[in-house]
XYZ file of C-alpha atoms in Angstrom:
122
model
C -18.410 8.880 10.031
C -20.070 6.926 12.803
C -17.033 5.492 14.569
C -13.271 4.935 14.457
C -12.171 1.375 15.179
C -8.565 0.988 16.325
C -7.215 -2.556 15.963
C -3.953 -3.563 17.642
C -1.690 -6.191 16.094
C -1.790 -8.137 19.353
C -4.179 -10.564 20.984
C -6.143 -9.849 24.154
C -5.478 -11.398 27.551
C -3.183 -10.808 30.504
C -0.472 -13.218 29.369
C -0.385 -11.661 25.900
C -0.196 -8.172 27.439
C 2.735 -9.248 29.616
C 4.553 -10.825 26.677
C 3.952 -7.716 24.544
C 5.334 -5.463 27.282
C 8.452 -7.603 27.583
C 8.905 -7.690 23.818
C 8.708 -3.867 23.607
C 11.466 -3.556 26.227
C 13.749 -6.431 25.200
C 13.565 -6.165 21.405
C 11.632 -3.042 20.370
C 12.841 -3.070 16.766
C 11.016 -6.334 16.068
C 7.801 -5.428 17.887
C 4.908 -5.871 15.455
C 2.272 -3.431 16.730
C 3.070 0.147 15.798
C -0.245 1.324 17.322
C 0.765 -0.191 20.678
C 4.288 1.176 20.392
C 3.092 4.730 19.701
C 0.271 4.899 22.265
C 1.588 2.865 25.194
C 4.722 2.929 27.290
C 6.090 -0.310 28.709
C 3.042 -0.770 30.928
C 0.458 1.978 30.602
C -1.196 4.231 28.064
C 0.644 7.476 27.332
C -1.077 10.519 28.885
C -0.989 12.576 25.658
C -2.726 9.758 23.794
C -5.292 9.136 26.522
C -6.223 12.826 26.577
C -6.456 12.932 22.775
C -8.657 9.863 22.405
C -10.939 10.871 25.283
C -11.584 14.202 23.556
C -12.226 12.928 20.025
C -15.533 14.093 18.549
C -16.389 10.631 17.259
C -17.205 7.302 18.883
C -14.209 5.015 19.177
C -13.662 1.317 19.677
C -10.322 -0.246 20.603
C -9.885 -3.929 19.846
C -7.139 -6.497 19.834
C -6.695 -8.508 16.640
C -8.557 -11.575 17.958
C -11.426 -9.448 19.288
C -11.831 -7.668 15.944
C -11.812 -10.938 14.024
C -14.492 -12.345 16.314
C -16.733 -9.253 16.136
C -16.287 -8.110 12.536
C -14.226 -10.272 10.214
C -16.302 -13.423 10.528
C -19.561 -11.515 9.899
C -18.458 -9.501 6.915
C -15.518 -11.414 5.497
C -13.111 -8.509 5.999
C -9.437 -9.299 5.617
C -7.072 -6.677 6.978
C -3.458 -6.382 8.061
C -2.933 -5.051 11.567
C -2.506 -2.624 13.179
C -4.966 -0.336 11.488
C -7.699 2.200 12.079
C -11.051 1.732 10.377
C -13.806 4.268 9.859
C -17.321 2.930 10.187
C -19.473 4.884 7.746
C -22.872 4.466 6.134
C -21.086 2.464 3.415
C -19.466 0.022 5.871
C -15.895 -0.215 7.114
C -13.241 1.837 5.335
C -9.514 1.855 6.013
C -8.734 5.116 7.803
C -5.050 4.344 8.483
C -3.414 1.190 7.099
C -0.655 -1.030 8.452
C 1.711 0.342 5.787
C 0.924 3.908 6.791
C 1.534 3.035 10.448
C 5.018 1.794 9.523
C 5.896 5.339 8.362
C 4.869 6.983 11.660
C 7.604 7.390 14.260
C 6.095 9.721 16.856
C 2.788 9.848 18.687
C 2.318 13.483 17.636
C 2.454 12.394 13.972
C -0.289 9.839 14.578
C -2.467 12.426 16.297
C -1.929 14.936 13.473
C -2.856 12.354 10.830
C -6.024 11.349 12.671
C -7.099 14.980 13.108
C -6.412 15.835 9.457
C -8.252 12.808 8.097
C -11.241 13.341 10.368
C -11.743 16.714 8.687
C -12.208 14.865 5.370
C -15.129 12.784 6.671
């Protein structure tokens, strides 16, 4: 595996970030980005997550939905549901963790365990 690509179900930009933060606080049950919800507090990245991702033994890329679509989807015709994690391999992009799988994760520690376990398979 060459790289893990994490794609948030949110668009980039300061206004979008502010609106996402408000949404998480005001109506968390309807917030649509499980990756954001698990890895970020109301304003900043959770320390456990930051430490984990900084110590991964693989290159990583973190993109918002609109950034991913601009960089990857238009070139290769990929159609994905977000959030998700992709593995970039010699064969191309493979789904490492799907949107549906994200919906079953309730704690950051679960996400970290899943990533570690699946990395051993690559």
